[in-house]
Coordinates of C-alpha atoms and ligand atoms in Angstrom, one line a residue:
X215 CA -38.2 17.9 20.2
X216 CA -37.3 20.5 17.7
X217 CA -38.4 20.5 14.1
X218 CA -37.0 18.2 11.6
X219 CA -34.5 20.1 9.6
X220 CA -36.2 19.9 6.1
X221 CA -34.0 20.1 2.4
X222 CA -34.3 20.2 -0.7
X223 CA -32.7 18.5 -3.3
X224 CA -32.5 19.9 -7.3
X225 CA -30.7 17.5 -9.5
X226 CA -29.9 18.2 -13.1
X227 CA -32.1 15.5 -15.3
X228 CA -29.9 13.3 -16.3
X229 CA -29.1 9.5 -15.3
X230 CA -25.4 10.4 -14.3
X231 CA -26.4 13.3 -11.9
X232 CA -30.0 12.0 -10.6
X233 CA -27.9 8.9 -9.3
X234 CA -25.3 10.4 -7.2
X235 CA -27.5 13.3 -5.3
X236 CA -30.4 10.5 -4.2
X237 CA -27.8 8.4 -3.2
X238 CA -26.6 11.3 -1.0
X239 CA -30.4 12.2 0.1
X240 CA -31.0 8.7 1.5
X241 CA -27.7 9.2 3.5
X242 CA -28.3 12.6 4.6
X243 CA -32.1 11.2 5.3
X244 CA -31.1 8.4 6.9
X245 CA -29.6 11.1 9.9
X246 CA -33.6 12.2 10.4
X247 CA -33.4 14.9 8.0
X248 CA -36.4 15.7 5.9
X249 CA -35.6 15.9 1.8
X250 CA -37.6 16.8 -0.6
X251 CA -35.8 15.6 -4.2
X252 CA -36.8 17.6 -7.1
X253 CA -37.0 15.6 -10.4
X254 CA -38.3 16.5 -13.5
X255 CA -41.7 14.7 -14.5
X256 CA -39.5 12.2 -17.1
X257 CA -36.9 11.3 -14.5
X258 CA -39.7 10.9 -11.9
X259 CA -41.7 8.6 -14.0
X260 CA -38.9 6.5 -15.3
X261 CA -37.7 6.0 -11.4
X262 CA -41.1 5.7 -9.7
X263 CA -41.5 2.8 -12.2
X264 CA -38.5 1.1 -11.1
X265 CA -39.1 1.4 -7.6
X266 CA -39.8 -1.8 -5.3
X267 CA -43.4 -2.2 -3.8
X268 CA -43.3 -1.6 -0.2
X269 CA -45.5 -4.2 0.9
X270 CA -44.2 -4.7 4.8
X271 CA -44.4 -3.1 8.1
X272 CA -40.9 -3.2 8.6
X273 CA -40.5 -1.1 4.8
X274 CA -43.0 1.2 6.3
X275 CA -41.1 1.9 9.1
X276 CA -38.1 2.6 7.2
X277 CA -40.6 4.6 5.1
X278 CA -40.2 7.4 7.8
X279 CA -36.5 7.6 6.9
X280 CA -37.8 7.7 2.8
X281 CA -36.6 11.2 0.6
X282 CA -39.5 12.6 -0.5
X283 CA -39.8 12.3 -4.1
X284 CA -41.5 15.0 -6.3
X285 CA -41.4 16.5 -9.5
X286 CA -41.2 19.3 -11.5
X287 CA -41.8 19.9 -15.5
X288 CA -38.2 20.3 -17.5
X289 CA -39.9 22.7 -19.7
X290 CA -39.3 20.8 -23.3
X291 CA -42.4 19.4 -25.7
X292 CA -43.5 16.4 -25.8
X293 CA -41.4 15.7 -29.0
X294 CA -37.9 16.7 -27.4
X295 CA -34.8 14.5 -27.0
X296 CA -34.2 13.8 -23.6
X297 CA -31.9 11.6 -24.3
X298 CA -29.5 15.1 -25.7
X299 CA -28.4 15.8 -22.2
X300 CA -27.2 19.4 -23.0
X301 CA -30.8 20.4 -24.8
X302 CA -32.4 21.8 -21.3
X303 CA -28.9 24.1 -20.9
X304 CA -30.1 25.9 -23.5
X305 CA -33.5 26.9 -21.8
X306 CA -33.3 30.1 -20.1
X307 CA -36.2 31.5 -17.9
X308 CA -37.2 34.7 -18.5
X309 CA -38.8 35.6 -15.4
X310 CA -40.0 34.4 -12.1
X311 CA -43.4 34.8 -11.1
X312 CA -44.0 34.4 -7.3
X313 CA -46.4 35.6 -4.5
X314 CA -44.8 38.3 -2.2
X315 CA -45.0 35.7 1.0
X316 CA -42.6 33.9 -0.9
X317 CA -40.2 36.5 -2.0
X318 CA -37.0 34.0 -1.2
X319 CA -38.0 32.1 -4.6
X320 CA -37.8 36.1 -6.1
X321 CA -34.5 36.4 -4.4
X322 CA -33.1 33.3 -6.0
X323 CA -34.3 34.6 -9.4
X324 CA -32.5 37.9 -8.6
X325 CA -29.2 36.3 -7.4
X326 CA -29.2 34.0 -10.2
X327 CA -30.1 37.2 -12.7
X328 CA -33.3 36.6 -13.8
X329 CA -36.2 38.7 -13.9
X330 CA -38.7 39.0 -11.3
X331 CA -42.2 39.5 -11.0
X332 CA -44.2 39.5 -7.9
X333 CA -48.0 38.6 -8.2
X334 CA -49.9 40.3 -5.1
X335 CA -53.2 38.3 -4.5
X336 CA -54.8 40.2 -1.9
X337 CA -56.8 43.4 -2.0
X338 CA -54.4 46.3 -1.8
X339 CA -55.8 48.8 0.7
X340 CA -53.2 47.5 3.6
X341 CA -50.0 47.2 1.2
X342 CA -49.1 50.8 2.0
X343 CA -48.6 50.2 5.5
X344 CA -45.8 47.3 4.5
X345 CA -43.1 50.3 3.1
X346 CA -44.7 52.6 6.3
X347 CA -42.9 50.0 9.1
X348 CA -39.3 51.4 9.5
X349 CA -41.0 54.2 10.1
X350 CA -43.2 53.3 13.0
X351 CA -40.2 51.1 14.6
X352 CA -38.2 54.6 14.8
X353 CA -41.3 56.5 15.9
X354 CA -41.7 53.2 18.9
X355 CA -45.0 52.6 17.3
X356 CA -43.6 49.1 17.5
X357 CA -40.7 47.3 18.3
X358 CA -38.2 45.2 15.8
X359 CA -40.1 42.2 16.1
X360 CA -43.6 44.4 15.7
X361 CA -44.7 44.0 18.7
X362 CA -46.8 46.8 19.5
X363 CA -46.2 49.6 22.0
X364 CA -47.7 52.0 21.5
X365 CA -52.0 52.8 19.7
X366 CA -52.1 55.5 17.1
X367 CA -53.5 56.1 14.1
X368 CA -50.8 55.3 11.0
X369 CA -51.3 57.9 8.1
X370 CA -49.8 56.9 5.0
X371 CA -50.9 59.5 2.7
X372 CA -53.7 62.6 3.1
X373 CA -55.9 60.3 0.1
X374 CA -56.4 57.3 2.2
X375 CA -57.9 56.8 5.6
X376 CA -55.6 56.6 8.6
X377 CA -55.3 53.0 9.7
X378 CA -55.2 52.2 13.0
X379 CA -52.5 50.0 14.9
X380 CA -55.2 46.9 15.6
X381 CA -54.9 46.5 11.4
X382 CA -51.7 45.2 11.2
X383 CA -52.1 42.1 9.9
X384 CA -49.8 40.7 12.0
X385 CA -51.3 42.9 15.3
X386 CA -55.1 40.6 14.8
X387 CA -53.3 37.3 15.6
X388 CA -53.3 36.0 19.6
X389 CA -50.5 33.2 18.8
X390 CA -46.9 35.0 20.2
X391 CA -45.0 32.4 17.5
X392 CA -47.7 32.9 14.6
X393 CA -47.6 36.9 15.0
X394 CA -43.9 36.7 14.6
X395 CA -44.1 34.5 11.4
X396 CA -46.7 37.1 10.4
X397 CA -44.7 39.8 10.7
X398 CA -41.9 38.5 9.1
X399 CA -43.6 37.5 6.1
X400 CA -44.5 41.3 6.0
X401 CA -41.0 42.5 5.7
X402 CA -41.1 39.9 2.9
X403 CA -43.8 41.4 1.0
X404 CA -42.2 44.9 2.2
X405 CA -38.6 43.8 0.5
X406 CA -40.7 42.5 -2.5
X407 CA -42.9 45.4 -2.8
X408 CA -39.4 47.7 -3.0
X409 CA -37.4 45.3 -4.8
X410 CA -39.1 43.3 -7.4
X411 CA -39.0 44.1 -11.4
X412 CA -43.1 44.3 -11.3
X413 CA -45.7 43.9 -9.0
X414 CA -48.8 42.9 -10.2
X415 CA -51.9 43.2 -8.5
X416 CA -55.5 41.6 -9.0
X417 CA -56.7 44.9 -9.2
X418 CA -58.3 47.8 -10.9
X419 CA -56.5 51.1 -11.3
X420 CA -59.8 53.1 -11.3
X421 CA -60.6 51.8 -8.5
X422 CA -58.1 52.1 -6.5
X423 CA -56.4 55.1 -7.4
X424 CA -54.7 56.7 -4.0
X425 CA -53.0 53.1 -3.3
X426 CA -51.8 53.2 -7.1
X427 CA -50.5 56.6 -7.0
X428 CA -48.6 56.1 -3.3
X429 CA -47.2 52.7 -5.3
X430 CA -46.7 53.7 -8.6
X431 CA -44.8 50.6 -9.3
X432 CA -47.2 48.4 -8.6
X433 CA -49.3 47.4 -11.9
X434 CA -53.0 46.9 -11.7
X435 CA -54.2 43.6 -14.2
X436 CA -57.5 42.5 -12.8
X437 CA -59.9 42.0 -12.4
X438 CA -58.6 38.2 -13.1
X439 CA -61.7 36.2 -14.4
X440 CA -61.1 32.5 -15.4
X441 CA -64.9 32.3 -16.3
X442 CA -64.0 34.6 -19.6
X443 CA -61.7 31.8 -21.3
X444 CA -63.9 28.3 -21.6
X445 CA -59.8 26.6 -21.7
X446 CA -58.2 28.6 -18.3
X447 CA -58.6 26.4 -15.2
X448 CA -59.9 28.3 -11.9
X449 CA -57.5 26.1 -9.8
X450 CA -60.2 25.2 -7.8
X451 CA -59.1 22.9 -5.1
X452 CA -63.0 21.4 -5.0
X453 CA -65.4 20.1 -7.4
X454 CA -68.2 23.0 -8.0
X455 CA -71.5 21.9 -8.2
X456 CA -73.1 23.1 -11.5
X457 CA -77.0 22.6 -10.3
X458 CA -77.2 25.7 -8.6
X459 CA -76.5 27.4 -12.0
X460 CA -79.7 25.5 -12.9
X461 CA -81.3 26.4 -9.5
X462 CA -80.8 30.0 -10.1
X463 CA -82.3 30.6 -13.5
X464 CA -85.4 29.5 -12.0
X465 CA -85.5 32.2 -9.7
X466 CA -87.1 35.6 -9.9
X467 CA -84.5 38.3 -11.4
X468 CA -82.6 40.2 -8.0
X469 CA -84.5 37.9 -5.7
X470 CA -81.5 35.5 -4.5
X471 CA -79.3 36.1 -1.4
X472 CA -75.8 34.6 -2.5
X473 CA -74.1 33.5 0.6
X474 CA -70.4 32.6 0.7
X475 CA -67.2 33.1 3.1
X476 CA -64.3 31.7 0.6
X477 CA -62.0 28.6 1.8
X478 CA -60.8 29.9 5.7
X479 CA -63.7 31.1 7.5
X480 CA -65.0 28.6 10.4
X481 CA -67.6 29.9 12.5
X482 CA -69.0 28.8 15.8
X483 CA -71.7 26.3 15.8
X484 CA -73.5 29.4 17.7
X485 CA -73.1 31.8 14.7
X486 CA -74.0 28.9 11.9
X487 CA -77.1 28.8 13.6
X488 CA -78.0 32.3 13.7
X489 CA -77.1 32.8 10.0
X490 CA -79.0 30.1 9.4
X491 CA -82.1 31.9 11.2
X492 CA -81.2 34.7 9.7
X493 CA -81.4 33.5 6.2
X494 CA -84.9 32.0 7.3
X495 CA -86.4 35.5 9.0
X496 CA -85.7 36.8 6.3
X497 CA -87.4 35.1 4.0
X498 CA -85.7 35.4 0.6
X499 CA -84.4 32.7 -1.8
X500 CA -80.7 32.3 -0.8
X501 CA -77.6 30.2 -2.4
X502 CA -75.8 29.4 0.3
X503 CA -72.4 27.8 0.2
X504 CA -71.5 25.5 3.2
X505 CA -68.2 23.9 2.3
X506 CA -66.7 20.9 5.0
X507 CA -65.4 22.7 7.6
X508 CA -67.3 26.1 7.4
X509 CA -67.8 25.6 11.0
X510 CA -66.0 24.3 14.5
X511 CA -68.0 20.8 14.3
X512 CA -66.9 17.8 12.1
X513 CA -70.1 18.4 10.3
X514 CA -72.4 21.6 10.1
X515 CA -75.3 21.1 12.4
X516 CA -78.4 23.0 11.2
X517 CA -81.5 24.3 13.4
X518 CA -84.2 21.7 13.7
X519 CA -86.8 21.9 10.9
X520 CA -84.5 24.5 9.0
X521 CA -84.6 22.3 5.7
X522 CA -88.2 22.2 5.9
X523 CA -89.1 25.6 6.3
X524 CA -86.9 27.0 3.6
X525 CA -87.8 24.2 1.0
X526 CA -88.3 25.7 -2.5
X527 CA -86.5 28.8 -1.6
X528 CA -82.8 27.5 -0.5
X529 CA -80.3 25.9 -2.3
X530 CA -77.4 24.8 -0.2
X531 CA -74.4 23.1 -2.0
X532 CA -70.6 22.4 -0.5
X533 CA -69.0 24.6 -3.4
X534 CA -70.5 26.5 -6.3
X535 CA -69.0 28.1 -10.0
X536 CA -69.0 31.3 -7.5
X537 CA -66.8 33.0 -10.6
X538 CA -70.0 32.4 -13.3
X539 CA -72.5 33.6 -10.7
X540 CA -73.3 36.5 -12.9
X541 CA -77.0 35.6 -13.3
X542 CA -79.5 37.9 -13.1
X543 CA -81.3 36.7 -10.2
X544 CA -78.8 37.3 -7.7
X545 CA -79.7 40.2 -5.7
X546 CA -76.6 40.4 -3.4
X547 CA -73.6 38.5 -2.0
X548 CA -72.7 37.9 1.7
X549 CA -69.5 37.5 1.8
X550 CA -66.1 37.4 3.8
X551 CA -64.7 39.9 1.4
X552 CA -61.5 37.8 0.4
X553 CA -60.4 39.3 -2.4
X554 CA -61.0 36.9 -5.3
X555 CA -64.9 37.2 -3.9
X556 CA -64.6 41.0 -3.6
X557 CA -62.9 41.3 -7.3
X558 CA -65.7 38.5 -9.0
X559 CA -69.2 40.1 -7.0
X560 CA -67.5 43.4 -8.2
X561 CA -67.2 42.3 -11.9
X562 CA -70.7 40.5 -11.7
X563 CA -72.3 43.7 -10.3
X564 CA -73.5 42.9 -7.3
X565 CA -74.4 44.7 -3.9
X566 CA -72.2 43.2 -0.6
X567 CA -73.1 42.6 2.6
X568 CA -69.8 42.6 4.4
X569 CA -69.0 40.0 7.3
X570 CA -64.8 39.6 7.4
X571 CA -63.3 37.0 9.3
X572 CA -59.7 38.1 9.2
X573 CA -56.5 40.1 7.4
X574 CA -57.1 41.9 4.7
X575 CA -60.7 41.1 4.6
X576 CA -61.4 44.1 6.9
X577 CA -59.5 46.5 4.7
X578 CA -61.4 45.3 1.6
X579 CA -64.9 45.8 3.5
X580 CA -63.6 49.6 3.6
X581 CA -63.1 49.6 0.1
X582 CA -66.9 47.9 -0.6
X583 CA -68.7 50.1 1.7
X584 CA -66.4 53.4 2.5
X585 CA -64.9 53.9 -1.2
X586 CA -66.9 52.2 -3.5
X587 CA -70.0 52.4 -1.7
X588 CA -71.5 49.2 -3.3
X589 CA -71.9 47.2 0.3
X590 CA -73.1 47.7 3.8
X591 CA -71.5 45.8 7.1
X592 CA -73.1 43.5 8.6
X593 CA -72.5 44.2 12.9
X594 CA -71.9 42.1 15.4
X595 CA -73.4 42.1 19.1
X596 CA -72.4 42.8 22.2
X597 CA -71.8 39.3 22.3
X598 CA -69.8 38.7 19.2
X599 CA -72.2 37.6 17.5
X600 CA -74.4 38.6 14.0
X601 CA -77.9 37.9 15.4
X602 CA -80.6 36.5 12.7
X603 CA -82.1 40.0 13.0
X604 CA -79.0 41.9 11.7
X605 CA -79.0 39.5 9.0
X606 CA -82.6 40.7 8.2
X607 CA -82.6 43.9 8.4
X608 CA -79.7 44.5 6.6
X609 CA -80.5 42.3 4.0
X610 CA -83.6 44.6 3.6
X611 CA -81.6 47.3 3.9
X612 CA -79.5 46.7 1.1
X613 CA -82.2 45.2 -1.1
X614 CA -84.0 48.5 -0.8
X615 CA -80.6 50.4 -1.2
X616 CA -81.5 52.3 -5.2
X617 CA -77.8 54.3 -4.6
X618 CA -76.0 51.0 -3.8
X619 CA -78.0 49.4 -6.9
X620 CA -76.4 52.0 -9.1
X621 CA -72.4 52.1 -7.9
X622 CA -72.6 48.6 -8.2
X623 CA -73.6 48.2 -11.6
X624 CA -71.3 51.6 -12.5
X625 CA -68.1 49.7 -10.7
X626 CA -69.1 46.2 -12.9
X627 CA -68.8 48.4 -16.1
X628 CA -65.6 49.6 -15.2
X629 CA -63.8 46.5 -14.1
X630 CA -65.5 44.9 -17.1
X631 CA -63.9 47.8 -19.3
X632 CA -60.6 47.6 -17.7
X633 CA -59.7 44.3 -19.3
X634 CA -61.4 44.9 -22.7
X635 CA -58.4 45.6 -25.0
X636 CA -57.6 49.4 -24.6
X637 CA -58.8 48.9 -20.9
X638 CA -56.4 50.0 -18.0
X639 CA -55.7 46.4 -16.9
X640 CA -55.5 45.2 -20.4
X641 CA -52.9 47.7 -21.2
X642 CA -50.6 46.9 -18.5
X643 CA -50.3 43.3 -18.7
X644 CA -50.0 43.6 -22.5
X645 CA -46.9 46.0 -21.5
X646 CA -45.7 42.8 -19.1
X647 CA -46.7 40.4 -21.3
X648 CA -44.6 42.2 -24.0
X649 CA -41.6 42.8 -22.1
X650 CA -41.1 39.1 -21.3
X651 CA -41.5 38.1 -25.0
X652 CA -38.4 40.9 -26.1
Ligands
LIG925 O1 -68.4 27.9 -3.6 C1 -67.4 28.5 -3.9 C2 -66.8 29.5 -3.1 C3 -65.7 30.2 -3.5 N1 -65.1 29.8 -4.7 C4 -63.9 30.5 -5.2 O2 -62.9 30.5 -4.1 C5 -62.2 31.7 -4.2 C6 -62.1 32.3 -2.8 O3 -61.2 33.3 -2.7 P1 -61.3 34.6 -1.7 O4 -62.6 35.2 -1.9 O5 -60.2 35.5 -1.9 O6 -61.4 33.9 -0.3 P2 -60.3 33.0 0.5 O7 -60.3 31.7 -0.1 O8 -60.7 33.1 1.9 O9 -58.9 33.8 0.2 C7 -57.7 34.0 1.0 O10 -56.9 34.6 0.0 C8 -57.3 35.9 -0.5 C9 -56.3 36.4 -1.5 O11 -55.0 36.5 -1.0 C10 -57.5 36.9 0.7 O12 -58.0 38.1 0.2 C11 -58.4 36.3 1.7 O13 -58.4 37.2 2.8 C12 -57.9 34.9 2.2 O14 -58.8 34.4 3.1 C13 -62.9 32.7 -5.2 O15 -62.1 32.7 -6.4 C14 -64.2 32.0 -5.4 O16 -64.7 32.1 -6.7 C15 -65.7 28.9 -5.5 O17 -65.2 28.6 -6.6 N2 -66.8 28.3 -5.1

């Protein structure tokens, strides 16, 4: 059976309007379409309140047939008349902000003549190759669909190192279907990248000079610290567990191995295991974050007596304040090199050891440990797998590392710089920030 075809529904907020168009959704429902009916948080209140209770089985079978009922702020205060029905024609929005992979909501805005603004969230090494793929479709690098035909090294420009065909994002996936979604969310980003008012990216203009100079309109604002403004929210999706803040100003100043692979990494039960091991030959204190689902098994199975023989020195939580990590007695930061990680350990100071799991992760590890030179990689086998002695002895490696010491508290002052006011970042999204309020 083929998908359900999905709508949605925007009503304007008013009783005479709301009525007629969810009248229509529960007919057009009612033929096993899928809508989604977009009120405003007052309408939604007022008719979730004077909805019946669906107390039987036979409602909650008709339940399958129900329109989807969300909502959306109307944009007036608190103190507003909502009962002056014209007041929300005269709000205008200045500007859509979206991320690239959705740059049909940007196409709206443009259509409909409003400003847009793309927000990239991801590291920025790959985004030249997005612009680069007409050209390796006419060169039969790869065919319309990207499919590719043919290995070669991609240059995009003499200042940054030729990528090879395997790092197409779209190129590491197995899934026929998924590549294909992949790849046309690239000519998304591609379109977006060309065609949107602004392009802001969580990133640092000193630091990544050659991708900002091929792309001079994208616009550099990080690095993008909630942990700077007690009143911004992080957005995070889990509760962080504050008594590791505690746990770590107990510990020795650059003694404590920070260990954490962001929200998509799942290992094998194998690999837990051997970073486990790892963690334990190695024999230093170590934050490690093992969030549900970090790896293949309903729950994470540890090695027998793991918990015993690191007691006192480990501290394992499901999800830290990784953004306030700044302490002292971090020495370094495993990580999966997602961007958000790579942007915070960056702004904190701290040395990497570099283990991506997927996309642009693997780009961003050649920006920690080729450009910057604040990381090392941490190798897999022959088997595909990082063995507990890797982990050691590049944890030593790095620990002993005096030059990787250095860049990485050199790259903190400049990311730290580049938001202070007169700072690179700083300057920029005060010129965004400015334009939007003319
Ligand atoms: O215990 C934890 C662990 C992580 N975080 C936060 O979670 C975020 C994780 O973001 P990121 O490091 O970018 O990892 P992912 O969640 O894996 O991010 C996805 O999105 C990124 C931005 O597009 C991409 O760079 C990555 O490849 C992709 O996996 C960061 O802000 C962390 O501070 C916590 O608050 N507590």
């Amino acid at each position: 059976m083929g998908k359900k075809a999905h709508v949605l529904v925007v009503p304007y907020p008013a009783q005479g309007h709301v009525t007629p168009l969810l009248k229509l959704s529960h007919r057009i429902a009612d033929y096993g379409v899928k809508v989604t009916f977009v009120n405003t948080e007052f309408v939604h209140a007022k008719i979730m309140a004077t909805m019946p209770d669906h107390n039987n089985e036979e409602e909650e079978e008709e339940e399958q047939n129900q329109v989807g009922l969300v909502s959306i702020p109307d944009g007036l205060g608190p103190n507003d008349d909502r009962r002056d029905a014209l007041k929300l024609l005269e709000k205008k929005i200045r500007c859509v902000i979206a991320d690239p992979t959705l740059g049909w909501i940007l196409e709206v805005a443009k259509e409909m003549g409003i400003e847009q603004a793309a927000m990239w969230p991801a590291g920025t090494r790959g985004l030249p190759l997005f612009p680069h793929i007409p050209k390796l479709i006419e060169s039969g690098v790869m065919d319309m669909s990207g499919a590719i035909l043919r290995n070669e090294l991609i240059n995009v420009s003499k200042d940054i190192r030729a990528f090879s065909t395997s790092e197409l994002d779209w190129n590491c996936i197995d899934d026929p279907i998924i590549q294909k979604i992949c790849f046309e969310c690239a000519l998304t980003i591609k379109q977006t990248l060309e065609h949107s008012n602004w392009f802001l990216c969580n990133t640092i203009y000193e630091l990544d000079l050659p991708v900002c100079r091929l792309l001079p309109n994208i616009l550099p604002v990080g690095p993008l610290l909630a942990s700077d403004h007690p009143r911004h929210s992080s957005g995070s999706f889990s509760l962080q567990d504050s008594t590791c803040l505690r746990w770590l100003n107990e510990q020795p100043a650059g003694s404590v191995v920070y260990v954490a692979f962001g929200s998509t990494t799942v290992f094998s039960q194998h690999q837990f295991h051997e970073l486990a091991l790892g963690l334990e030959l190695a024999g230093w204190p170590f934050l490690w974050i093992v969030r549900p689902g970090l790896t293949n098994r309903s729950f994470a199975e540890y090695p027998d007596g793991f918990a015993e023989k690191v007691a006192g020195r480990g501290k394992i939580v499901e999800w830290a304040p990784q953004e306030k990590l700044g302490q002292s007695a971090i020495a370094c930061f495993m990580t999966h090199c997602g961007w958000n990680s790579t942007m915070e350990g960056v702004s904190n100071g701290v040395p990497f050891l570099c283990w991506p799991y997927f996309g642009d992760q693997f780009h961003n590890r050649s920006s920690i440990c080729d450009v910057w030179k604040v990381g090392l990689r941490l190798e897999h086998d022959e088997n595909k797998i990082v063995s507990r002695h890797e982990i050691k002895k590049k944890i030593e490696n790095l620990l002993s590392d005096d030059d990787i010491k250095a860049n990485s508290l050199k790259l903190k002052k400049i990311a730290r710089n580049s938001i202070e006011k007169g700072g690179s970042s700083c300057k920029n999204f005060e010129r965004f920030v400015q334009h939007l309020k003319q």
